[in-house]
Amino acid sequence: MFSLDSRLQQDTLVLGDFPLCRLLLMNDANYPWFILVPRCEAVSELFQLDAADQVQLWLETTRLAEVLKDVFAADKMNVATLGNVVSQLHMHVIVRRREDLAWPAPVWGKHPARAYSDVEIADVRGRLRLVLGGHFQFVEG
Amino acid sequence: MFSLDSRLQQDTLVLGDFPLCRLLLMNDANYPWFILVPRCEAVSELFQLDAADQVQLWLETTRLAEVLKDVFAADKMNVATLGNVVSQLHMHVIVRRREDLAWPAPVWGKHPARAYSDVEIADVRGRLRLVLGGHFQFVEG
């Protein structure tokens, strides 16, 4: 049974579900920073997912990266699965811009998170509604 | 035509070729840190690869991560494509151990690189020879 890691729960907001993954928004308004978590029995490495789920995770990751790049005018998308702190498999999909706080360094541990305001979260949800198709199920926040 | 980015060329050693990707070893003996670079026209984002190359990159990435985890006794594999500095698409596949210098932080920018000795490089090549199958072509270093 799927259960979201408590640290992810604490640091993020739930946006909704793709067929495989729950989509989270890192509660850090410094960057549009998203996280995909496969809703399956907990595994920690990509190659521990079964073959069909691997294909689906790749699809959801690359399609999400593609729409985010457009919607948030990214200079570069950062895609990564690290898991040194949170072992539940999760994929970071992060919009990077040349003028963001950490550029060109990776975002992890670089600056303290700045929590979103309600207006800012509504803006993120609104942008995603424009581009995430019928295969994505929003949860109301 | 494929041409390796000059910064990657400078920072890494060439190990050989998978069907799609050149396999590089980051010249930093602090971590077993590998990089896959698709040998195709330069693109910078995953979703800019054609569909067949995306499938192949995923296969090469996940299979490499799986064998490296065993061979180098990783506690966690870190898999990431960032590209904020080097825009040529490249995938980091990094062996992380609880006792490594940067753990649990990501490796980028954390500690100065420590160049490999010839003996250490031969050891890395020797380990890979045990596990990388006939689909991998070693170059002699």
CSV table of C-alpha atoms in Angstrom, one decimal:
chain,number,residue,atom,x,y,z
A,1,MET,CA,0.0,0.0,0.0
A,2,PHE,CA,1.2,3.5,-0.9
A,3,SER,CA,2.1,5.8,2.0
A,4,LEU,CA,4.0,9.1,1.5
A,5,ASP,CA,7.2,9.4,3.5
A,6,SER,CA,6.7,11.8,6.5
A,7,ARG,CA,9.5,14.1,5.5
A,8,LEU,CA,8.1,14.6,2.0
A,9,GLN,CA,4.7,15.1,3.5
A,10,GLN,CA,6.1,17.9,5.7
A,11,ASP,CA,8.1,19.7,3.0
A,12,THR,CA,5.6,19.6,0.1
A,13,LEU,CA,2.1,20.3,-1.0
A,14,VAL,CA,0.1,17.6,-2.9
A,15,LEU,CA,-1.0,18.7,-6.3
A,16,GLY,CA,-2.6,15.5,-7.6
A,17,ASP,CA,-2.0,12.2,-9.3
A,18,PHE,CA,-0.7,11.0,-12.6
A,19,PRO,CA,-1.5,7.3,-13.4
A,20,LEU,CA,1.6,6.2,-11.6
A,21,CYS,CA,2.9,9.1,-9.5
A,22,ARG,CA,1.7,11.5,-6.9
A,23,LEU,CA,2.8,15.0,-7.9
A,24,LEU,CA,4.1,17.2,-5.1
A,25,LEU,CA,5.1,20.8,-5.0
A,26,MET,CA,8.1,21.5,-2.8
A,27,ASN,CA,7.0,24.3,-0.4
A,28,ASP,CA,9.9,26.5,-1.5
A,29,ALA,CA,8.9,29.5,-3.6
A,30,ASN,CA,12.5,30.1,-4.6
A,31,TYR,CA,12.1,27.7,-7.5
A,32,PRO,CA,9.2,25.9,-9.2
A,33,TRP,CA,10.3,22.6,-7.7
A,34,PHE,CA,8.2,19.5,-8.3
A,35,ILE,CA,8.5,15.9,-7.1
A,36,LEU,CA,7.0,12.7,-8.5
A,37,VAL,CA,6.5,9.8,-6.2
A,38,PRO,CA,5.4,6.4,-7.6
A,39,ARG,CA,2.3,5.3,-5.7
A,40,CYS,CA,3.4,1.7,-5.2
A,41,GLU,CA,5.0,-0.4,-2.5
A,42,ALA,CA,8.0,1.6,-1.3
A,43,VAL,CA,11.2,1.0,-3.3
A,44,SER,CA,14.3,3.2,-3.2
A,45,GLU,CA,16.0,2.6,-6.5
A,46,LEU,CA,14.8,3.1,-10.1
A,47,PHE,CA,15.7,-0.4,-11.0
A,48,GLN,CA,13.6,-1.9,-8.2
A,49,LEU,CA,10.4,-0.7,-10.0
A,50,ASP,CA,8.9,-3.3,-12.3
A,51,ALA,CA,9.4,-2.8,-16.0
A,52,ALA,CA,6.0,-1.3,-16.7
A,53,ASP,CA,6.3,1.2,-13.8
A,54,GLN,CA,9.8,2.2,-15.0
A,55,VAL,CA,8.4,3.0,-18.5
A,56,GLN,CA,5.5,5.0,-16.9
A,57,LEU,CA,7.8,6.9,-14.5
A,58,TRP,CA,10.0,7.9,-17.4
A,59,LEU,CA,7.0,9.1,-19.4
A,60,GLU,CA,5.6,11.1,-16.5
A,61,THR,CA,9.0,12.6,-15.7
A,62,THR,CA,9.9,13.7,-19.2
A,63,ARG,CA,6.4,14.9,-20.1
A,64,LEU,CA,6.2,16.9,-16.9
A,65,ALA,CA,9.7,18.4,-17.5
A,66,GLU,CA,8.6,19.4,-21.0
A,67,VAL,CA,5.4,21.2,-20.0
A,68,LEU,CA,7.1,22.8,-17.0
A,69,LYS,CA,9.9,24.2,-19.1
A,70,ASP,CA,7.3,26.0,-21.2
A,71,VAL,CA,4.9,27.1,-18.5
A,72,PHE,CA,7.6,28.4,-16.2
A,73,ALA,CA,10.0,29.6,-18.9
A,74,ALA,CA,12.9,27.5,-17.7
A,75,ASP,CA,16.4,27.9,-18.9
A,76,LYS,CA,17.1,24.4,-17.9
A,77,MET,CA,15.2,21.5,-16.3
A,78,ASN,CA,16.9,19.6,-13.5
A,79,VAL,CA,15.8,16.0,-13.2
A,80,ALA,CA,17.2,13.9,-10.4
A,81,THR,CA,16.5,11.0,-8.0
A,82,LEU,CA,18.9,11.1,-5.0
A,83,GLY,CA,17.3,9.7,-1.9
A,84,ASN,CA,20.1,10.0,0.5
A,85,VAL,CA,17.9,11.5,3.1
A,86,VAL,CA,14.4,10.2,2.1
A,87,SER,CA,14.7,6.7,0.9
A,88,GLN,CA,11.2,6.4,-0.7
A,89,LEU,CA,11.8,6.6,-4.4
A,90,HIS,CA,11.1,10.2,-5.7
A,91,MET,CA,12.0,12.1,-8.7
A,92,HIS,CA,12.8,15.8,-8.6
A,93,VAL,CA,11.7,17.9,-11.6
A,94,ILE,CA,13.0,21.4,-11.0
A,95,VAL,CA,12.6,24.5,-13.1
A,96,ARG,CA,15.9,26.4,-13.2
A,97,ARG,CA,16.4,29.9,-14.4
A,98,ARG,CA,19.6,31.9,-14.9
A,99,GLU,CA,18.3,34.5,-12.4
A,100,ASP,CA,17.3,32.0,-9.7
A,101,LEU,CA,19.0,32.1,-6.3
A,102,ALA,CA,21.2,29.1,-6.7
A,103,TRP,CA,22.0,29.2,-10.4
A,104,PRO,CA,24.1,27.4,-11.7
A,105,ALA,CA,24.5,25.3,-8.6
A,106,PRO,CA,22.0,22.5,-7.8
A,107,VAL,CA,19.2,23.7,-5.5
A,108,TRP,CA,19.7,21.2,-2.6
A,109,GLY,CA,20.9,22.7,0.6
A,110,LYS,CA,21.8,26.0,-1.1
A,111,HIS,CA,19.2,28.4,0.4
A,112,PRO,CA,16.6,28.1,3.1
A,113,ALA,CA,13.1,27.3,1.7
A,114,ARG,CA,10.7,30.2,1.4
A,115,ALA,CA,7.1,29.0,2.0
A,116,TYR,CA,4.5,29.8,-0.7
A,117,SER,CA,1.7,32.3,0.0
A,118,ASP,CA,-1.8,31.1,-0.8
A,119,VAL,CA,-1.9,33.4,-3.8
A,120,GLU,CA,1.4,31.9,-5.1
A,121,ILE,CA,0.1,28.4,-4.7
A,122,ALA,CA,-3.1,29.3,-6.6
A,123,ASP,CA,-0.9,30.7,-9.4
A,124,VAL,CA,1.1,27.4,-9.6
A,125,ARG,CA,-2.1,25.3,-9.7
A,126,GLY,CA,-3.6,27.7,-12.3
A,127,ARG,CA,-0.7,27.3,-14.6
A,128,LEU,CA,-0.7,23.6,-14.3
A,129,ARG,CA,-4.4,23.4,-15.1
A,130,LEU,CA,-3.6,24.9,-18.5
A,131,VAL,CA,-1.1,22.2,-19.5
A,132,LEU,CA,-1.7,18.9,-17.5
A,133,GLY,CA,-4.1,16.8,-19.5
A,134,GLY,CA,-6.9,14.4,-18.6
A,135,HIS,CA,-4.4,11.8,-17.4
A,136,PHE,CA,-3.7,14.0,-14.4
A,137,GLN,CA,-6.2,14.2,-11.5
A,138,PHE,CA,-5.9,17.4,-9.4
A,139,VAL,CA,-6.7,17.4,-5.7
A,140,GLU,CA,-8.2,20.5,-4.4
A,141,GLY,CA,-5.8,22.4,-2.1
B,1,MET,CA,27.9,14.4,-35.4
B,2,PHE,CA,28.8,13.6,-31.8
B,3,SER,CA,31.4,15.7,-30.1
B,4,LEU,CA,32.0,15.6,-26.4
B,5,ASP,CA,31.7,19.0,-24.6
B,6,SER,CA,35.1,20.4,-23.7
B,7,ARG,CA,34.4,20.7,-20.0
B,8,LEU,CA,33.3,17.1,-19.8
B,9,GLN,CA,36.4,16.1,-21.7
B,10,GLN,CA,38.5,18.0,-19.2
B,11,ASP,CA,36.9,16.6,-16.1
B,12,THR,CA,36.5,13.0,-17.0
B,13,LEU,CA,38.1,9.8,-18.3
B,14,VAL,CA,36.5,7.9,-21.2
B,15,LEU,CA,35.6,4.3,-20.3
B,16,GLY,CA,33.8,3.1,-23.4
B,17,ASP,CA,30.5,3.0,-25.2
B,18,PHE,CA,27.1,1.6,-24.7
B,19,PRO,CA,24.9,1.3,-27.8
B,20,LEU,CA,23.7,4.9,-27.2
B,21,CYS,CA,25.9,6.6,-24.6
B,22,ARG,CA,29.6,7.2,-24.0
B,23,LEU,CA,30.5,6.2,-20.5
B,24,LEU,CA,32.7,8.6,-18.6
B,25,LEU,CA,34.4,8.4,-15.2
B,26,MET,CA,34.5,11.7,-13.4
B,27,ASN,CA,38.1,12.2,-12.4
B,28,ASP,CA,37.3,12.5,-8.7
B,29,ALA,CA,38.3,9.5,-6.6
B,30,ASN,CA,36.1,10.8,-3.7
B,31,TYR,CA,33.1,8.9,-5.2
B,32,PRO,CA,32.6,6.3,-8.0
B,33,TRP,CA,30.9,8.9,-10.2
B,34,PHE,CA,29.9,8.0,-13.8
B,35,ILE,CA,28.4,10.0,-16.6
B,36,LEU,CA,26.5,8.8,-19.6
B,37,VAL,CA,26.4,11.0,-22.7
B,38,PRO,CA,24.2,10.1,-25.6
B,39,ARG,CA,26.3,10.0,-28.8
B,40,CYS,CA,23.9,12.0,-30.9
B,41,GLU,CA,23.4,15.5,-32.1
B,42,ALA,CA,23.7,17.7,-29.1
B,43,VAL,CA,20.5,18.2,-27.2
B,44,SER,CA,20.2,19.6,-23.7
B,45,GLU,CA,16.9,18.2,-22.3
B,46,LEU,CA,15.7,14.6,-22.0
B,47,PHE,CA,12.5,15.2,-23.9
B,48,GLN,CA,14.5,16.5,-26.9
B,49,LEU,CA,15.9,13.0,-27.6
B,50,ASP,CA,13.8,11.0,-30.0
B,51,ALA,CA,11.5,8.3,-28.5
B,52,ALA,CA,13.8,5.4,-29.2
B,53,ASP,CA,16.9,7.2,-27.8
B,54,GLN,CA,14.9,8.0,-24.6
B,55,VAL,CA,14.1,4.4,-24.1
B,56,GLN,CA,17.7,3.4,-24.7
B,57,LEU,CA,19.0,6.1,-22.3
B,58,TRP,CA,16.6,4.9,-19.6
B,59,LEU,CA,17.8,1.3,-20.1
B,60,GLU,CA,21.5,2.2,-20.0
B,61,THR,CA,21.0,4.5,-17.0
B,62,THR,CA,19.0,2.0,-14.9
B,63,ARG,CA,21.1,-1.0,-15.8
B,64,LEU,CA,24.3,0.9,-15.1
B,65,ALA,CA,22.9,2.0,-11.7
B,66,GLU,CA,22.0,-1.5,-10.9
B,67,VAL,CA,25.4,-3.0,-11.6
B,68,LEU,CA,27.3,-0.1,-10.0
B,69,LYS,CA,25.3,-0.5,-6.8
B,70,ASP,CA,26.5,-4.1,-6.5
B,71,VAL,CA,30.0,-3.7,-7.6
B,72,PHE,CA,30.8,-0.6,-5.5
B,73,ALA,CA,28.6,-1.6,-2.6
B,74,ALA,CA,26.5,1.6,-2.8
B,75,ASP,CA,24.1,2.6,0.0
B,76,LYS,CA,22.2,4.7,-2.6
B,77,MET,CA,22.5,5.5,-6.2
B,78,ASN,CA,22.1,9.1,-7.3
B,79,VAL,CA,20.9,9.6,-10.8
B,80,ALA,CA,20.6,13.1,-12.2
B,81,THR,CA,20.6,15.2,-15.3
B,82,LEU,CA,21.2,18.9,-14.4
B,83,GLY,CA,23.1,20.6,-17.1
B,84,ASN,CA,23.2,24.1,-15.7
B,85,VAL,CA,26.9,24.4,-16.5
B,86,VAL,CA,27.4,21.9,-19.3
B,87,SER,CA,24.4,22.1,-21.6
B,88,GLN,CA,25.2,18.9,-23.6
B,89,LEU,CA,22.7,16.3,-22.2
B,90,HIS,CA,24.5,14.0,-19.7
B,91,MET,CA,23.3,11.7,-17.0
B,92,HIS,CA,25.1,11.4,-13.7
B,93,VAL,CA,25.1,8.0,-12.1
B,94,ILE,CA,26.8,8.3,-8.8
B,95,VAL,CA,27.6,5.6,-6.2
B,96,ARG,CA,26.9,7.0,-2.7
B,97,ARG,CA,28.0,5.5,0.6
B,98,ARG,CA,27.2,6.6,4.1
B,99,GLU,CA,30.8,7.1,4.8
B,100,ASP,CA,31.6,9.2,1.7
B,101,LEU,CA,32.8,12.8,2.0
B,102,ALA,CA,29.6,14.6,1.1
B,103,TRP,CA,26.9,12.2,2.5
B,104,PRO,CA,24.0,12.8,2.7
B,105,ALA,CA,24.4,16.0,0.6
B,106,PRO,CA,24.5,15.8,-3.2
B,107,VAL,CA,28.1,15.6,-4.5
B,108,TRP,CA,28.2,18.7,-6.7
B,109,GLY,CA,30.3,21.5,-5.5
B,110,LYS,CA,30.8,19.9,-2.1
B,111,HIS,CA,34.5,19.0,-2.1
B,112,PRO,CA,37.4,19.6,-4.5
B,113,ALA,CA,37.9,16.7,-6.8
B,114,ARG,CA,40.8,14.3,-6.0
B,115,ALA,CA,42.3,13.0,-9.2
B,116,TYR,CA,42.6,9.2,-9.6
B,117,SER,CA,46.0,7.5,-9.6
B,118,ASP,CA,46.7,5.0,-12.4
B,119,VAL,CA,46.3,2.1,-10.0
B,120,GLU,CA,42.9,3.4,-8.9
B,121,ILE,CA,41.7,3.8,-12.5
B,122,ALA,CA,42.8,0.3,-13.4
B,123,ASP,CA,40.8,-0.9,-10.4
B,124,VAL,CA,37.6,0.8,-11.6
B,125,ARG,CA,38.1,-0.6,-15.1
B,126,GLY,CA,38.7,-4.0,-13.7
B,127,ARG,CA,35.5,-4.0,-11.6
B,128,LEU,CA,33.5,-2.8,-14.6
B,129,ARG,CA,34.9,-5.6,-16.8
B,130,LEU,CA,33.3,-8.1,-14.5
B,131,VAL,CA,29.8,-6.7,-14.9
B,132,LEU,CA,29.4,-4.8,-18.1
B,133,GLY,CA,28.2,-7.2,-20.8
B,134,GLY,CA,28.9,-7.6,-24.5
B,135,HIS,CA,26.7,-4.5,-25.2
B,136,PHE,CA,29.5,-2.4,-23.8
B,137,GLN,CA,32.7,-1.6,-25.7
B,138,PHE,CA,35.6,-0.6,-23.5
B,139,VAL,CA,38.3,1.8,-24.8
B,140,GLU,CA,41.8,1.1,-23.6
B,141,GLY,CA,43.0,3.8,-21.2
